């Protein structure tokens, strides 16, 4: 079996923060909102119901942990979570933190973010990675 | 404890198809795409990670069953699933079937549907309810 590969668009659009078990944890480069993307290591799976049950359970547990982390660390009011992918066929799971004062509230992020938005520097990413490790969101 | 009540906006925007265990199964009145909304019977829960585990498991199992049903019955190419709610605080879970030839593809539905779109008549809804019963999506 060939090694698992992230879809090229996910590789281009995100920082790779690490993994938790078989779940890759990515952060969208667009920093207007904290936008995590979780990718279970499964080949040729597009829909959640087609994931092997042990991977689905890992994905949901990781989504819950990352969701709680996002609400606290980024002081968010609400999460948007789910598999909304249309363009990228590889199953990927969004966990997005929303605040009443973010630039898009109450619109969803998809289709409403403009190219060339906010970014994060390396120091910010390193601090975030440390916090994720401490919160046992990375392993 | 007061009886569980659906959020008024969900009551207004959807047909109530029935339930599967503790999960209410609704269908958005906007018929441009098949748009199911699942609402677990839990008071004052906005985030998936705050659902009691047995309800979270029921919600995901129901989402998987409805997802497979939508792909087959409506001959869809892809699902959009998740909890995207910002305006409605009551936890509700979207299961939306998308086709390459639907009016919005590849955009998400949120924020892109216009008011006064397609609707379904009573006969269509009755046929759909029968098919859902047969597929054990309602009980």
XYZ file of C-alpha atoms in Angstrom:
278
model
C 0.000 0.000 0.000
C 1.323 3.438 -0.899
C 1.885 5.911 1.935
C -1.070 8.127 2.778
C -0.933 11.536 1.117
C -2.847 14.676 1.906
C -4.752 16.146 -1.015
C -2.581 18.803 -2.741
C -5.107 21.567 -2.042
C -5.079 20.770 1.687
C -1.257 20.785 1.622
C -1.235 24.190 -0.082
C -3.946 25.853 2.004
C -2.865 24.788 5.500
C -0.109 24.569 8.101
C 0.498 20.983 9.203
C 0.433 21.124 12.987
C 0.917 17.418 13.624
C -1.325 14.490 14.374
C -3.339 12.777 17.039
C -3.249 9.042 16.386
C -4.438 8.507 12.812
C -5.861 12.035 12.495
C -3.785 14.735 10.782
C -4.323 18.167 12.323
C -4.052 21.102 9.947
C -4.636 24.821 10.375
C -5.957 26.864 7.470
C -3.479 29.606 6.457
C -6.387 32.062 6.344
C -6.223 33.485 9.876
C -9.378 35.623 9.949
C -10.912 32.866 12.083
C -9.236 29.866 13.822
C -9.893 27.183 11.222
C -8.692 23.660 11.954
C -9.011 20.831 9.452
C -8.804 17.214 10.606
C -7.954 14.503 8.081
C -8.260 10.850 9.051
C -5.607 8.683 7.464
C -7.854 6.650 5.180
C -7.418 6.197 1.468
C -10.205 6.962 -0.966
C -12.819 7.895 1.623
C -15.017 10.913 0.905
C -17.921 10.448 3.300
C -17.929 10.114 7.075
C -20.168 7.035 6.932
C -17.543 5.239 4.822
C -14.776 5.610 7.419
C -13.901 2.426 9.319
C -15.669 2.731 12.711
C -12.442 2.965 14.744
C -11.287 5.907 12.599
C -14.699 7.601 12.806
C -14.548 7.314 16.603
C -11.011 8.773 16.623
C -12.095 11.624 14.349
C -15.059 12.550 16.532
C -13.023 12.350 19.754
C -10.339 14.552 18.191
C -12.991 16.965 16.904
C -14.420 17.255 20.439
C -10.981 17.912 21.958
C -10.002 20.467 19.303
C -13.443 22.093 19.559
C -13.104 22.639 23.317
C -9.553 23.915 22.795
C -10.636 26.415 20.123
C -13.463 27.813 22.274
C -11.042 28.405 25.154
C -7.782 29.386 23.462
C -9.347 31.739 20.923
C -12.215 32.808 23.245
C -14.828 31.898 20.630
C -18.596 32.020 20.999
C -19.508 29.141 18.682
C -18.066 26.368 16.571
C -18.790 25.433 12.991
C -17.907 21.775 12.486
C -18.427 19.240 9.772
C -17.487 17.830 6.397
C -18.493 20.444 3.847
C -15.978 19.562 1.157
C -17.150 19.660 -2.424
C -14.014 20.606 -4.319
C -11.607 18.368 -2.342
C -12.801 14.737 -2.435
C -10.534 13.554 0.421
C -12.585 13.433 3.652
C -11.611 16.403 5.801
C -13.358 17.721 8.888
C -13.606 21.417 9.671
C -13.507 22.755 13.237
C -13.852 26.520 13.017
C -14.099 28.927 15.914
C -16.446 31.866 15.483
C -16.774 35.058 17.491
C -19.549 37.615 17.450
C -16.904 40.193 16.566
C -15.215 38.251 13.760
C -15.217 39.804 10.304
C -17.775 37.400 8.843
C -20.252 36.777 11.676
C -22.962 35.537 11.240
C -22.070 34.275 7.768
C -20.347 30.911 7.251
C -16.699 31.121 6.184
C -17.082 29.103 3.001
C -17.466 31.351 0.015
C -17.213 34.506 2.099
C -13.480 34.836 2.817
C -11.478 36.920 0.406
C -8.100 35.796 -0.901
C -5.026 37.370 0.665
C -6.518 37.708 4.144
C -4.845 37.545 7.552
C -1.880 35.235 8.173
C 0.035 33.937 11.235
C 3.792 34.244 11.825
C 6.070 31.399 12.898
C 6.193 32.495 16.541
C 2.379 32.486 16.782
C 2.269 29.022 15.242
C 4.935 27.711 17.655
C 2.986 29.044 20.661
C -0.195 27.481 19.326
C 1.543 24.117 18.836
C 2.770 24.177 22.445
C -0.727 24.920 23.707
C -2.182 22.083 21.604
C 0.417 19.673 23.010
C -0.371 20.750 26.550
C -4.116 20.284 25.888
C -3.346 16.774 24.549
C -4.710 17.724 21.139
C -1.474 16.565 19.485
C 0.311 13.311 20.230
C -38.606 19.372 33.287
C -40.474 21.163 30.511
C -41.105 19.243 27.307
C -38.410 19.595 24.657
C -39.174 22.258 22.074
C -37.655 22.843 18.672
C -36.243 26.324 18.156
C -38.923 28.518 16.472
C -36.733 29.116 13.407
C -36.310 25.381 12.867
C -40.083 24.919 13.250
C -40.732 27.644 10.669
C -38.089 26.605 8.133
C -38.670 22.853 8.012
C -41.100 19.974 7.578
C -41.096 17.671 10.607
C -40.692 14.195 9.154
C -40.594 12.292 12.424
C -37.902 10.945 14.707
C -35.437 8.161 15.176
C -35.061 7.510 18.895
C -34.163 10.822 20.510
C -33.282 12.491 17.193
C -35.865 14.704 15.458
C -35.666 14.490 11.688
C -36.563 17.644 9.793
C -36.461 18.562 6.108
C -35.722 22.139 5.096
C -38.642 23.645 3.126
C -36.136 24.977 0.595
C -36.155 22.144 -1.944
C -33.328 23.201 -4.250
C -31.240 20.507 -2.580
C -32.285 17.653 -0.220
C -31.522 19.286 3.114
C -32.146 17.261 6.258
C -31.690 18.694 9.736
C -31.288 16.386 12.735
C -31.996 17.718 16.221
C -31.088 15.642 19.268
C -33.568 16.028 22.088
C -31.273 17.799 24.563
C -32.019 21.060 26.307
C -29.603 23.971 26.185
C -26.898 22.217 24.160
C -25.225 24.206 21.371
C -22.056 22.212 20.712
C -21.652 18.567 19.704
C -19.034 17.987 22.418
C -21.571 19.003 25.087
C -24.094 16.314 24.080
C -24.340 13.364 26.482
C -22.307 10.540 24.849
C -25.323 8.276 24.237
C -27.072 11.100 22.344
C -23.925 11.945 20.375
C -23.668 8.291 19.323
C -27.359 8.265 18.300
C -26.897 11.478 16.336
C -23.890 10.161 14.424
C -25.565 6.811 13.689
C -28.676 8.628 12.434
C -26.518 10.998 10.377
C -24.814 8.012 8.746
C -28.149 6.331 7.924
C -29.704 9.522 6.562
C -26.526 10.294 4.627
C -26.566 6.941 2.847
C -30.285 7.354 2.184
C -29.823 10.825 0.666
C -27.036 9.676 -1.646
C -29.231 6.852 -2.974
C -32.737 8.308 -2.990
C -31.774 11.674 -4.456
C -28.864 10.279 -6.523
C -26.405 12.753 -5.025
C -22.672 12.969 -5.636
C -21.595 14.290 -2.232
C -22.845 15.129 1.230
C -22.332 18.270 3.283
C -22.743 17.399 6.942
C -22.147 19.153 10.212
C -23.212 21.703 12.784
C -22.841 25.092 11.130
C -25.443 26.964 13.152
C -24.649 30.514 14.169
C -28.057 32.154 14.243
C -29.921 29.231 15.873
C -28.249 28.263 19.186
C -30.050 24.896 19.510
C -27.703 22.146 18.323
C -28.862 20.986 14.890
C -27.024 18.789 12.436
C -27.230 19.312 8.676
C -27.165 16.426 6.198
C -27.364 17.933 2.730
C -27.160 16.065 -0.555
C -25.293 17.787 -3.354
C -25.235 17.018 -7.065
C -22.846 18.272 -9.698
C -25.893 19.579 -11.545
C -27.563 21.332 -8.611
C -28.119 25.077 -8.875
C -25.411 25.982 -6.341
C -22.611 23.467 -6.998
C -19.803 23.848 -5.945
C -20.838 26.532 -3.470
C -22.120 25.665 0.006
C -25.847 26.217 0.532
C -25.503 28.571 3.487
C -25.724 32.162 2.382
C -26.210 31.220 -1.261
C -29.861 30.154 -1.447
C -32.361 32.822 -2.354
C -35.661 33.196 -0.543
C -38.748 31.854 -2.298
C -36.982 28.906 -3.937
C -38.284 25.462 -4.802
C -40.834 23.695 -2.583
C -42.258 20.155 -2.242
C -45.918 19.171 -2.350
C -47.676 16.897 0.160
C -47.597 13.853 -2.122
C -43.820 14.167 -2.568
C -43.387 14.456 1.186
C -45.582 11.401 1.825
C -43.560 9.331 -0.653
C -40.334 10.493 0.971
C -41.630 9.593 4.446
C -42.496 6.071 3.261
C -39.038 5.615 1.776
C -37.416 6.842 5.010
C -39.499 4.371 7.025
C -38.535 1.534 4.710
C -34.844 2.502 5.025
C -35.235 2.486 8.832
C -34.355 6.172 9.002
C -37.553 6.880 10.969
C -38.801 4.869 13.924
